[in-house]
Amino acid sequence: MNFDFSDDQKQLRDQARKFLSEKCPPEAVRTVLDGKQPYDKQLWKGLAEMGFLGVAIPEDFGGAGAGHLELCVIAEEMGRALAPVPFSSTVYLAAEALLLAGSDAQKQKWLPAIASGEAIGTLALFEGKGNPSPQSVKLTASGGILNGVKKPVADGAVADFAVVAARTGSSGRETDVSLFLVDIRGGGVEAKSLTNVDPSRGQAELIFKNCKAEPLGAAGEGWSIVSQVLDRAAVLMAFEQVGGADRALEMGRDYALDRIAFGRPIGSFQAVKHMLADMYVSATLARSNCYYGAWALSTNASELPEAAAAARISATQAFQHCAKNNIQVHGGMGFTWEFDCHMYYRRASATALGLGSLSYWEDALIDRMRKKNAA
C-alpha cells in the first residue's frame, strides 16, 4: 500500500509553499505578532483566491471539491509558514462541523462564504481550564436561546459565526449536549480578546446573553458530532505541527552549518549532531503517523479515531521537541526577539493545547485501543 501523496498533490504542495514563501515570510508573521492587527487580512484574501480555503469543500457549496488529502497538504505548508490567519478554526473546525451535521440551507449559507474568504468560523467548545468532555459543557440552550460563556475560543474575536456546544439536558449523559449555529454578527454575543502565548493566532472569550441560535444536527447528538470534528481536526492540525517541526529542524541545521566556533561549524560537534538527529527522528516518526491519519481521514476508515489520536500525540511531541531544540542549537541568540526561533516555540505551545492537551489525546488513544481490542 502506497501512503505517499500523488504527483498532483505534491504539485499542490509546491504551489502552496511558493505562495506562502512569497506572501507569508517571517516579517509578515511578526507584523501580526507585534502589532494590533488580529490576523493577516491580505494573506487570508490570497488563500481564498488560490482556492486553499475551500479545497475540501464540495463544488456544490462553492469549494474546490478536492478532498482531505489535499487539505492535509495545505495544512502542512500553513504550519511551515506559521501563517497568522484563522485557518484552523474556520477550515478544520467550523467547516468540518457544517459538512458533518449542517442542513443544506446552513451549508449553502456558510460554506461558500468560507471558501471565498468572506466568513470566518470557529468552534466554541471550551469553558475555561480542562479538556473537552460532555460534563465540562455548562452553557445552556433553551428554546433556541443560549446563555453562558465560552473560553478560550480560537479566533473568536474575529469570527463571523460559531458552532457552539450547549447543554440541553440534565441526565448526566453525552446526550445532554447539542450543537447550535450562531451568527455572531446578529448580536447577543460579546467577544473579548484573551492574552495567549502565540498572539499570531487569536483567542477570545465569548459571552452569550439571550443569544438566538439554530440547531446544528439532531438534538442530543452534539457530543458525538464534536468527537468526530475533533478527530478530523486532530489529523489536520498534526500536519500543521509536522510542517512547523520540519521548518524548525531546517532552521537548526542551517544555523549549525553556518555558525563557526573554535574554527569549525558547530554542526561538527557531537552534541549538536545528536540534538539534530533526535529532532529528525521525532519529526519523521510524526510524519509516519500523520500519513496514517490522512489515509484514515480521506477514506473515512473505522481506524480514524485511533489514527487521529496517534497523529495528534506524535506531532505535538515532535513540534515541541524540534521548536525547543532549535532554540538550543542557536544558543543565546535563539532566545532573543530578533531571531525567529521563538515564533515556532510559541506556535508549538499553542497548537499543543488547541484541541485538548497531550494527556487528553494519550488517554483517548489508550481508551480507544482498549475498546477496539475488547470488541
PDB file of C-alpha atoms in Angstrom, residues 53-54 56-58 68 71 87-102 107 110-111 114-115 121-123 161 163 229 232:
ATOM      1  CA  LEU A  53      -9.809  27.737   1.945  1.00  0.00           C
ATOM      2  CA  GLY A  54     -12.301  25.602   0.061  1.00  0.00           C
ATOM      3  CA  ALA A  56     -12.077  20.143   0.889  1.00  0.00           C
ATOM      4  CA  ILE A  57     -15.467  21.833   0.439  1.00  0.00           C
ATOM      5  CA  PRO A  58     -17.658  20.225  -2.290  1.00  0.00           C
ATOM      6  CA  HIS A  68      -8.997  15.845   2.754  1.00  0.00           C
ATOM      7  CA  LEU A  71      -6.255  19.744   2.743  1.00  0.00           C
ATOM      8  CA  PHE A  87      -7.338  28.869   9.026  1.00  0.00           C
ATOM      9  CA  SER A  88      -7.577  26.038  11.548  1.00  0.00           C
ATOM     10  CA  SER A  89     -10.615  27.432  13.383  1.00  0.00           C
ATOM     11  CA  THR A  90     -12.512  28.072  10.161  1.00  0.00           C
ATOM     12  CA  VAL A  91     -11.468  25.145   7.960  1.00  0.00           C
ATOM     13  CA  TYR A  92     -10.679  22.306  10.386  1.00  0.00           C
ATOM     14  CA  LEU A  93     -13.408  23.019  12.938  1.00  0.00           C
ATOM     15  CA  ALA A  94     -16.307  25.155  11.678  1.00  0.00           C
ATOM     16  CA  ALA A  95     -16.347  23.854   8.097  1.00  0.00           C
ATOM     17  CA  GLU A  96     -15.967  20.232   9.183  1.00  0.00           C
ATOM     18  CA  ALA A  97     -18.854  20.600  11.646  1.00  0.00           C
ATOM     19  CA  LEU A  98     -21.038  22.000   8.871  1.00  0.00           C
ATOM     20  CA  LEU A  99     -20.043  19.218   6.484  1.00  0.00           C
ATOM     21  CA  LEU A 100     -20.840  16.580   9.096  1.00  0.00           C
ATOM     22  CA  ALA A 101     -24.075  17.902  10.557  1.00  0.00           C
ATOM     23  CA  GLY A 102     -25.291  21.006   8.731  1.00  0.00           C
ATOM     24  CA  LYS A 107     -24.216  24.663   4.191  1.00  0.00           C
ATOM     25  CA  TRP A 110     -21.756  29.414   5.223  1.00  0.00           C
ATOM     26  CA  LEU A 111     -19.589  27.041   3.164  1.00  0.00           C
ATOM     27  CA  ILE A 114     -15.757  30.216   3.890  1.00  0.00           C
ATOM     28  CA  ALA A 115     -14.363  29.178   0.516  1.00  0.00           C
ATOM     29  CA  GLY A 121     -15.874  30.500  11.656  1.00  0.00           C
ATOM     30  CA  THR A 122     -14.921  28.799  14.896  1.00  0.00           C
ATOM     31  CA  LEU A 123     -15.944  26.083  17.344  1.00  0.00           C
ATOM     32  CA  PHE A 161     -20.187  32.635  13.096  1.00  0.00           C
ATOM     33  CA  VAL A 163     -20.602  26.322  16.194  1.00  0.00           C
ATOM     34  CA  VAL A 229     -14.912  17.018  14.373  1.00  0.00           C
ATOM     35  CA  ARG A 232     -10.749  15.209  11.844  1.00  0.00           C
TER      36      ARG A 232
END
